[in-house]
Amino acid sequence: ANRAFDSAFSRIAELNQCCSDYDETTELSLLSQSSPHESPQQVSQDLFRVLQKGQQISSATQGAFDVTVGPLTKLWRRAHRKRELPDKNRLAHAIEAVGYDLLKLHGPDGSVQLTRPDMRLDLGGIAKGYALDAALAEIRQIGIRIALVNASGDMVAGDPPPGTDGWKIGIAELNPTASPSHFGLLANRAIATSGDAFQHVVIDGTRYSHILDPRTGLGLTERSSVSVLADDGMTADAMASAVSVMGPEKGLKFIQESDDVEVMVVVQNSKGAVETTKSPGFEKWIRRRPT
């Protein structure tokens, strides 16, 4: 068990050095700092896999999910610290450097090209899921099949504990500190929840989420929580982020057109009423509180 822990956390640390944009020395940060690229840049297999999955979801959601959102992320992190909206001119300039069509991937050799100046990649909506998958893979390589990996509420599960059908999972809707309102059993699948319960800022009476719409450059103003079930953590993580931006109606339609993915969307409307939407598969997954 100790070898499994050490191996899993070592792999997570390796991926953090690859995919984090908080550290200027990571592979991701150095790639962004060198934009624009006259020719494709070779990247690690891990980074290419995450970018490739991100581009697939960006295309499928018409930009509701976009790993090139980094210039906007930087502005909004400052907005959260200063509690003031980003400068309009800076926001407009940042939007010019955002767009998944500006990121070119070259599959045969695993290289990447950022085609516009001042581009910045942000994998905050997808890399955590990839790290969960990688950590579980490390544990399995040691021979342990019964395991659960949890990263701030996003989880990937291996085989279920002995004598059970799965790991007991509880989901709190809009307030994660409250008692869970939905329960399910997770085995050899993943679940990710995207929401703004902890990360938001109120400016001039408007509540802005840390979740940004890459197409408008603005933080979401409708309070929501999106939980996605998928076969792997990277898919669950990215699709939860995408559906948060798309909203319940478009998000549910997108999920229902995807294979082996289910979703629950909880939204608090302008009048304070809470509305919950679930895909049929998510409804079937929910059960009475497991004992």
mmCIF file of C-alpha atoms in Angstrom:
data_model
loop_
_atom_site.group_PDB
_atom_site.id
_atom_site.type_symbol
_atom_site.label_atom_id
_atom_site.label_comp_id
_atom_site.label_asym_id
_atom_site.label_seq_id
_atom_site.Cartn_x
_atom_site.Cartn_y
_atom_site.Cartn_z
ATOM 1 C CA ALA A 1 0.000 0.000 0.000
ATOM 2 C CA ASN A 2 2.821 2.408 0.847
ATOM 3 C CA ARG A 3 4.497 1.691 -2.488
ATOM 4 C CA ALA A 4 1.185 2.425 -4.220
ATOM 5 C CA PHE A 5 0.809 5.735 -2.386
ATOM 6 C CA ASP A 6 4.376 6.775 -3.192
ATOM 7 C CA SER A 7 4.042 5.827 -6.839
ATOM 8 C CA ALA A 8 0.698 7.605 -7.260
ATOM 9 C CA PHE A 9 1.818 10.840 -5.615
ATOM 10 C CA SER A 10 5.097 10.807 -7.532
ATOM 11 C CA ARG A 11 3.148 10.568 -10.790
ATOM 12 C CA ILE A 12 0.857 13.432 -9.732
ATOM 13 C CA ALA A 13 3.889 15.595 -8.928
ATOM 14 C CA GLU A 14 5.348 14.774 -12.343
ATOM 15 C CA LEU A 15 2.134 15.859 -14.073
ATOM 16 C CA ASN A 16 1.934 19.041 -12.020
ATOM 17 C CA GLN A 17 5.382 19.983 -13.329
ATOM 18 C CA CYS A 18 4.079 19.276 -16.816
ATOM 19 C CA CYS A 19 0.588 20.775 -16.843
ATOM 20 C CA SER A 20 0.323 23.542 -14.227
ATOM 21 C CA ASP A 21 0.151 27.195 -15.272
ATOM 22 C CA TYR A 22 0.762 28.496 -11.725
ATOM 23 C CA ASP A 23 4.498 27.777 -11.935
ATOM 24 C CA GLU A 24 6.434 29.652 -14.641
ATOM 25 C CA THR A 25 8.951 26.805 -14.931
ATOM 26 C CA THR A 26 6.530 24.037 -15.958
ATOM 27 C CA GLU A 27 6.455 22.590 -19.443
ATOM 28 C CA LEU A 28 3.071 24.191 -20.084
ATOM 29 C CA SER A 29 4.168 27.648 -18.923
ATOM 30 C CA LEU A 30 7.373 27.573 -20.979
ATOM 31 C CA LEU A 31 5.386 26.557 -24.048
ATOM 32 C CA SER A 32 3.001 29.484 -23.561
ATOM 33 C CA GLN A 33 5.827 31.956 -22.932
ATOM 34 C CA SER A 34 7.389 31.086 -26.282
ATOM 35 C CA SER A 35 4.288 31.937 -28.356
ATOM 36 C CA PRO A 36 3.865 32.531 -31.220
ATOM 37 C CA HIS A 37 5.675 29.591 -32.790
ATOM 38 C CA GLU A 38 6.997 29.762 -36.325
ATOM 39 C CA SER A 39 7.167 25.974 -36.342
ATOM 40 C CA PRO A 40 5.628 23.164 -34.222
ATOM 41 C CA GLN A 41 7.196 22.584 -30.802
ATOM 42 C CA GLN A 42 7.854 19.093 -29.477
ATOM 43 C CA VAL A 43 6.078 18.395 -26.176
ATOM 44 C CA SER A 44 5.886 15.464 -23.777
ATOM 45 C CA GLN A 45 3.484 12.622 -24.399
ATOM 46 C CA ASP A 46 1.472 13.593 -21.314
ATOM 47 C CA LEU A 47 0.999 17.204 -22.387
ATOM 48 C CA PHE A 48 0.094 16.202 -25.923
ATOM 49 C CA ARG A 49 -2.554 13.750 -24.677
ATOM 50 C CA VAL A 50 -4.203 16.397 -22.510
ATOM 51 C CA LEU A 51 -4.150 19.007 -25.288
ATOM 52 C CA GLN A 52 -5.499 16.507 -27.796
ATOM 53 C CA LYS A 53 -8.451 15.623 -25.555
ATOM 54 C CA GLY A 54 -9.048 19.302 -24.860
ATOM 55 C CA GLN A 55 -9.195 20.100 -28.566
ATOM 56 C CA GLN A 56 -11.681 17.299 -29.168
ATOM 57 C CA ILE A 57 -14.026 18.663 -26.515
ATOM 58 C CA SER A 58 -13.487 22.260 -27.686
ATOM 59 C CA SER A 59 -14.582 21.292 -31.180
ATOM 60 C CA ALA A 60 -17.570 19.305 -29.914
ATOM 61 C CA THR A 61 -18.747 22.209 -27.698
ATOM 62 C CA GLN A 62 -17.927 24.958 -30.218
ATOM 63 C CA GLY A 63 -15.547 26.624 -27.816
ATOM 64 C CA ALA A 64 -17.494 26.372 -24.555
ATOM 65 C CA PHE A 65 -14.428 24.476 -23.371
ATOM 66 C CA ASP A 66 -11.090 25.896 -24.483
ATOM 67 C CA VAL A 67 -7.587 25.329 -23.096
ATOM 68 C CA THR A 68 -6.385 28.584 -24.733
ATOM 69 C CA VAL A 69 -8.404 30.560 -22.158
ATOM 70 C CA GLY A 70 -5.205 31.377 -20.246
ATOM 71 C CA PRO A 71 -5.040 35.126 -21.087
ATOM 72 C CA LEU A 72 -8.528 35.533 -19.628
ATOM 73 C CA THR A 73 -7.711 33.378 -16.602
ATOM 74 C CA LYS A 74 -4.804 35.685 -15.765
ATOM 75 C CA LEU A 75 -7.050 38.781 -15.875
ATOM 76 C CA TRP A 76 -9.765 37.207 -13.758
ATOM 77 C CA ARG A 77 -7.337 35.945 -11.122
ATOM 78 C CA ARG A 78 -6.318 39.568 -10.669
ATOM 79 C CA ALA A 79 -10.006 40.590 -10.625
ATOM 80 C CA HIS A 80 -10.645 38.141 -7.792
ATOM 81 C CA ARG A 81 -7.717 39.520 -5.801
ATOM 82 C CA LYS A 82 -8.573 43.191 -6.410
ATOM 83 C CA ARG A 83 -12.353 42.679 -6.410
ATOM 84 C CA GLU A 84 -12.711 44.763 -9.549
ATOM 85 C CA LEU A 85 -13.652 43.873 -13.115
ATOM 86 C CA PRO A 86 -10.881 43.479 -15.700
ATOM 87 C CA ASP A 87 -10.037 46.576 -17.726
ATOM 88 C CA LYS A 88 -12.113 46.551 -20.930
ATOM 89 C CA ASN A 89 -9.129 47.186 -23.196
ATOM 90 C CA ARG A 90 -7.095 44.434 -21.568
ATOM 91 C CA LEU A 91 -10.078 42.097 -21.785
ATOM 92 C CA ALA A 92 -10.484 42.799 -25.499
ATOM 93 C CA HIS A 93 -6.770 42.216 -26.081
ATOM 94 C CA ALA A 94 -6.882 38.960 -24.137
ATOM 95 C CA ILE A 95 -9.848 37.649 -26.129
ATOM 96 C CA GLU A 96 -7.833 38.106 -29.336
ATOM 97 C CA ALA A 97 -5.380 35.484 -28.056
ATOM 98 C CA VAL A 98 -8.112 32.973 -27.143
ATOM 99 C CA GLY A 99 -9.562 30.393 -29.517
ATOM 100 C CA TYR A 100 -9.019 26.668 -29.886
ATOM 101 C CA ASP A 101 -8.519 27.174 -33.630
ATOM 102 C CA LEU A 102 -5.319 29.100 -32.782
ATOM 103 C CA LEU A 103 -3.806 25.963 -31.239
ATOM 104 C CA LYS A 104 -2.437 23.508 -33.801
ATOM 105 C CA LEU A 105 -1.621 19.905 -32.907
ATOM 106 C CA HIS A 106 0.540 17.703 -35.099
ATOM 107 C CA GLY A 107 -0.345 14.133 -34.246
ATOM 108 C CA PRO A 108 2.332 12.155 -36.107
ATOM 109 C CA ASP A 109 5.192 13.606 -34.059
ATOM 110 C CA GLY A 110 3.312 14.915 -30.993
ATOM 111 C CA SER A 111 4.165 18.571 -31.517
ATOM 112 C CA VAL A 112 2.212 21.754 -30.774
ATOM 113 C CA GLN A 113 2.021 25.201 -32.317
ATOM 114 C CA LEU A 114 0.612 28.392 -30.784
ATOM 115 C CA THR A 115 -0.089 30.639 -33.728
ATOM 116 C CA ARG A 116 -0.765 34.031 -32.113
ATOM 117 C CA PRO A 117 1.268 36.285 -29.787
ATOM 118 C CA ASP A 118 0.488 36.310 -26.044
ATOM 119 C CA MET A 119 -1.322 32.974 -26.074
ATOM 120 C CA ARG A 120 -1.489 31.206 -22.719
ATOM 121 C CA LEU A 121 -2.731 27.664 -22.112
ATOM 122 C CA ASP A 122 -4.770 26.802 -19.020
ATOM 123 C CA LEU A 123 -5.450 23.130 -18.286
ATOM 124 C CA GLY A 124 -7.341 23.773 -15.059
ATOM 125 C CA GLY A 125 -10.498 22.176 -16.444
ATOM 126 C CA ILE A 126 -8.945 18.928 -17.638
ATOM 127 C CA ALA A 127 -5.479 18.143 -16.227
ATOM 128 C CA LYS A 128 -6.741 17.161 -12.776
ATOM 129 C CA GLY A 129 -8.840 14.430 -14.354
ATOM 130 C CA TYR A 130 -5.834 13.195 -16.304
ATOM 131 C CA ALA A 131 -3.773 13.122 -13.107
ATOM 132 C CA LEU A 132 -6.471 11.046 -11.397
ATOM 133 C CA ASP A 133 -6.397 8.521 -14.243
ATOM 134 C CA ALA A 134 -2.613 8.377 -14.134
ATOM 135 C CA ALA A 135 -2.525 7.911 -10.354
ATOM 136 C CA LEU A 136 -4.979 5.011 -10.527
ATOM 137 C CA ALA A 137 -2.923 3.457 -13.332
ATOM 138 C CA GLU A 138 0.168 3.570 -11.102
ATOM 139 C CA ILE A 139 -1.718 1.858 -8.284
ATOM 140 C CA ARG A 140 -2.962 -0.843 -10.633
ATOM 141 C CA GLN A 141 0.545 -1.506 -11.939
ATOM 142 C CA ILE A 142 1.588 -2.467 -8.411
ATOM 143 C CA GLY A 143 -1.222 -5.022 -8.381
ATOM 144 C CA ILE A 144 -3.839 -3.203 -6.315
ATOM 145 C CA ARG A 145 -7.209 -3.250 -8.083
ATOM 146 C CA ILE A 146 -9.433 -1.965 -5.259
ATOM 147 C CA ALA A 147 -8.724 1.748 -4.989
ATOM 148 C CA LEU A 148 -10.301 5.199 -5.073
ATOM 149 C CA VAL A 149 -8.411 8.371 -6.009
ATOM 150 C CA ASN A 150 -9.959 11.649 -4.838
ATOM 151 C CA ALA A 151 -8.782 15.119 -5.855
ATOM 152 C CA SER A 152 -10.936 17.840 -4.295
ATOM 153 C CA GLY A 153 -14.108 15.859 -4.944
ATOM 154 C CA ASP A 154 -13.262 14.643 -8.438
ATOM 155 C CA MET A 155 -12.790 10.879 -8.243
ATOM 156 C CA VAL A 156 -11.772 7.848 -10.228
ATOM 157 C CA ALA A 157 -12.543 4.402 -8.870
ATOM 158 C CA GLY A 158 -11.056 0.994 -9.456
ATOM 159 C CA ASP A 159 -12.742 -2.216 -8.422
ATOM 160 C CA PRO A 160 -15.327 -1.940 -5.623
ATOM 161 C CA PRO A 161 -14.507 -2.799 -2.010
ATOM 162 C CA PRO A 162 -15.108 -6.450 -1.066
ATOM 163 C CA GLY A 163 -18.764 -7.411 -0.793
ATOM 164 C CA THR A 164 -20.034 -4.171 -2.394
ATOM 165 C CA ASP A 165 -21.091 -2.920 -5.806
ATOM 166 C CA GLY A 166 -18.999 0.228 -5.603
ATOM 167 C CA TRP A 167 -17.495 3.045 -3.569
ATOM 168 C CA LYS A 168 -20.076 5.168 -1.755
ATOM 169 C CA ILE A 169 -20.170 8.629 -3.314
ATOM 170 C CA GLY A 170 -22.204 11.571 -2.016
ATOM 171 C CA ILE A 171 -22.829 14.774 -3.974
ATOM 172 C CA ALA A 172 -23.719 18.065 -2.330
ATOM 173 C CA GLU A 173 -25.456 20.374 -4.774
ATOM 174 C CA LEU A 174 -24.634 24.090 -4.508
ATOM 175 C CA ASN A 175 -23.109 24.043 -1.038
ATOM 176 C CA PRO A 176 -20.357 21.415 -0.773
ATOM 177 C CA THR A 177 -20.110 21.876 2.994
ATOM 178 C CA ALA A 178 -23.723 20.729 3.382
ATOM 179 C CA SER A 179 -24.754 17.100 3.720
ATOM 180 C CA PRO A 180 -24.839 15.286 0.360
ATOM 181 C CA SER A 181 -28.205 15.316 -1.366
ATOM 182 C CA HIS A 182 -27.514 12.571 -3.917
ATOM 183 C CA PHE A 183 -25.703 9.257 -3.565
ATOM 184 C CA GLY A 184 -24.358 6.602 -5.890
ATOM 185 C CA LEU A 185 -21.900 3.727 -6.112
ATOM 186 C CA LEU A 186 -18.786 4.200 -8.242
ATOM 187 C CA ALA A 187 -16.710 1.336 -9.659
ATOM 188 C CA ASN A 188 -14.273 1.461 -12.583
ATOM 189 C CA ARG A 189 -15.646 4.868 -13.536
ATOM 190 C CA ALA A 190 -15.038 8.522 -12.773
ATOM 191 C CA ILE A 191 -17.049 11.452 -11.498
ATOM 192 C CA ALA A 192 -16.174 15.159 -11.576
ATOM 193 C CA THR A 193 -18.044 18.176 -10.261
ATOM 194 C CA SER A 194 -17.564 21.719 -11.515
ATOM 195 C CA GLY A 195 -18.989 24.606 -9.511
ATOM 196 C CA ASP A 196 -18.279 27.987 -7.969
ATOM 197 C CA ALA A 197 -19.179 27.399 -4.323
ATOM 198 C CA PHE A 198 -15.628 28.146 -3.156
ATOM 199 C CA GLN A 199 -14.243 30.175 -6.053
ATOM 200 C CA HIS A 200 -16.224 33.289 -6.925
ATOM 201 C CA VAL A 201 -16.113 37.031 -6.391
ATOM 202 C CA VAL A 202 -18.838 39.647 -5.920
ATOM 203 C CA ILE A 203 -18.189 42.904 -7.800
ATOM 204 C CA ASP A 204 -20.721 45.751 -7.821
ATOM 205 C CA GLY A 205 -23.398 43.377 -6.568
ATOM 206 C CA THR A 206 -22.828 40.719 -9.262
ATOM 207 C CA ARG A 207 -21.468 37.293 -8.392
ATOM 208 C CA TYR A 208 -18.817 36.119 -10.878
ATOM 209 C CA SER A 209 -17.652 32.517 -10.965
ATOM 210 C CA HIS A 210 -14.036 31.474 -11.500
ATOM 211 C CA ILE A 211 -15.447 29.457 -14.425
ATOM 212 C CA LEU A 212 -15.058 31.586 -17.550
ATOM 213 C CA ASP A 213 -16.880 31.518 -20.847
ATOM 214 C CA PRO A 214 -13.974 31.528 -23.329
ATOM 215 C CA ARG A 215 -16.235 33.023 -25.997
ATOM 216 C CA THR A 216 -17.216 36.141 -24.030
ATOM 217 C CA GLY A 217 -14.269 36.478 -21.678
ATOM 218 C CA LEU A 218 -16.563 36.821 -18.664
ATOM 219 C CA GLY A 219 -17.028 34.777 -15.512
ATOM 220 C CA LEU A 220 -20.331 32.938 -15.244
ATOM 221 C CA THR A 221 -22.927 34.816 -13.202
ATOM 222 C CA GLU A 222 -25.466 32.014 -12.738
ATOM 223 C CA ARG A 223 -24.683 29.886 -9.714
ATOM 224 C CA SER A 224 -24.387 26.244 -10.719
ATOM 225 C CA SER A 225 -22.963 22.824 -9.952
ATOM 226 C CA VAL A 226 -22.352 20.243 -12.674
ATOM 227 C CA SER A 227 -21.500 16.595 -11.957
ATOM 228 C CA VAL A 228 -20.443 14.291 -14.790
ATOM 229 C CA LEU A 229 -20.056 10.504 -14.801
ATOM 230 C CA ALA A 230 -17.669 9.094 -17.405
ATOM 231 C CA ASP A 231 -15.378 6.151 -18.043
ATOM 232 C CA ASP A 232 -12.268 8.192 -17.214
ATOM 233 C CA GLY A 233 -11.373 11.201 -15.094
ATOM 234 C CA MET A 234 -10.106 13.403 -17.917
ATOM 235 C CA THR A 235 -13.406 13.147 -19.798
ATOM 236 C CA ALA A 236 -15.468 13.748 -16.654
ATOM 237 C CA ASP A 237 -13.355 16.764 -15.654
ATOM 238 C CA ALA A 238 -13.444 18.486 -19.048
ATOM 239 C CA MET A 239 -17.111 17.807 -19.725
ATOM 240 C CA ALA A 240 -18.145 19.137 -16.303
ATOM 241 C CA SER A 241 -16.357 22.386 -17.159
ATOM 242 C CA ALA A 242 -17.915 22.497 -20.626
ATOM 243 C CA VAL A 243 -21.478 21.896 -19.427
ATOM 244 C CA SER A 244 -21.063 24.601 -16.772
ATOM 245 C CA VAL A 245 -20.509 27.101 -19.586
ATOM 246 C CA MET A 246 -23.125 25.648 -21.935
ATOM 247 C CA GLY A 247 -25.924 25.701 -19.369
ATOM 248 C CA PRO A 248 -28.546 23.025 -18.564
ATOM 249 C CA GLU A 249 -30.391 22.813 -21.875
ATOM 250 C CA LYS A 250 -27.465 22.801 -24.298
ATOM 251 C CA GLY A 251 -25.285 20.910 -21.848
ATOM 252 C CA LEU A 252 -27.778 18.084 -21.418
ATOM 253 C CA LYS A 253 -28.206 17.791 -25.191
ATOM 254 C CA PHE A 254 -24.424 17.620 -25.618
ATOM 255 C CA ILE A 255 -24.074 14.910 -22.977
ATOM 256 C CA GLN A 256 -26.889 12.822 -24.414
ATOM 257 C CA GLU A 257 -25.122 12.887 -27.784
ATOM 258 C CA SER A 258 -21.904 11.622 -26.144
ATOM 259 C CA ASP A 259 -21.128 7.971 -25.462
ATOM 260 C CA ASP A 260 -21.046 6.608 -21.903
ATOM 261 C CA VAL A 261 -21.347 10.011 -20.223
ATOM 262 C CA GLU A 262 -24.057 11.172 -17.799
ATOM 263 C CA VAL A 263 -24.696 14.516 -16.106
ATOM 264 C CA MET A 264 -26.561 16.305 -13.339
ATOM 265 C CA VAL A 265 -26.862 20.103 -13.532
ATOM 266 C CA VAL A 266 -28.016 22.148 -10.531
ATOM 267 C CA VAL A 267 -28.718 25.844 -11.133
ATOM 268 C CA GLN A 268 -29.926 28.604 -8.865
ATOM 269 C CA ASN A 269 -31.954 31.081 -10.933
ATOM 270 C CA SER A 270 -32.190 34.836 -10.469
ATOM 271 C CA LYS A 271 -35.085 34.398 -8.023
ATOM 272 C CA GLY A 272 -33.106 32.027 -5.826
ATOM 273 C CA ALA A 273 -34.989 28.885 -6.824
ATOM 274 C CA VAL A 274 -32.887 25.758 -7.364
ATOM 275 C CA GLU A 275 -33.511 23.735 -10.538
ATOM 276 C CA THR A 276 -32.016 20.279 -11.076
ATOM 277 C CA THR A 277 -31.646 18.554 -14.454
ATOM 278 C CA LYS A 278 -30.357 14.999 -14.899
ATOM 279 C CA SER A 279 -29.662 12.781 -17.871
ATOM 280 C CA PRO A 280 -31.549 9.462 -17.757
ATOM 281 C CA GLY A 281 -28.377 7.529 -16.970
ATOM 282 C CA PHE A 282 -27.487 9.792 -14.054
ATOM 283 C CA GLU A 283 -31.002 9.381 -12.700
ATOM 284 C CA LYS A 284 -30.540 5.608 -12.783
ATOM 285 C CA TRP A 285 -27.165 5.888 -11.050
ATOM 286 C CA ILE A 286 -28.605 7.783 -8.080
ATOM 287 C CA ARG A 287 -29.914 5.625 -5.264
ATOM 288 C CA ARG A 288 -31.103 5.966 -1.729
ATOM 289 C CA ARG A 289 -28.335 6.627 0.722
ATOM 290 C CA PRO A 290 -26.067 3.553 0.673
ATOM 291 C CA THR A 291 -25.611 1.804 4.005
#
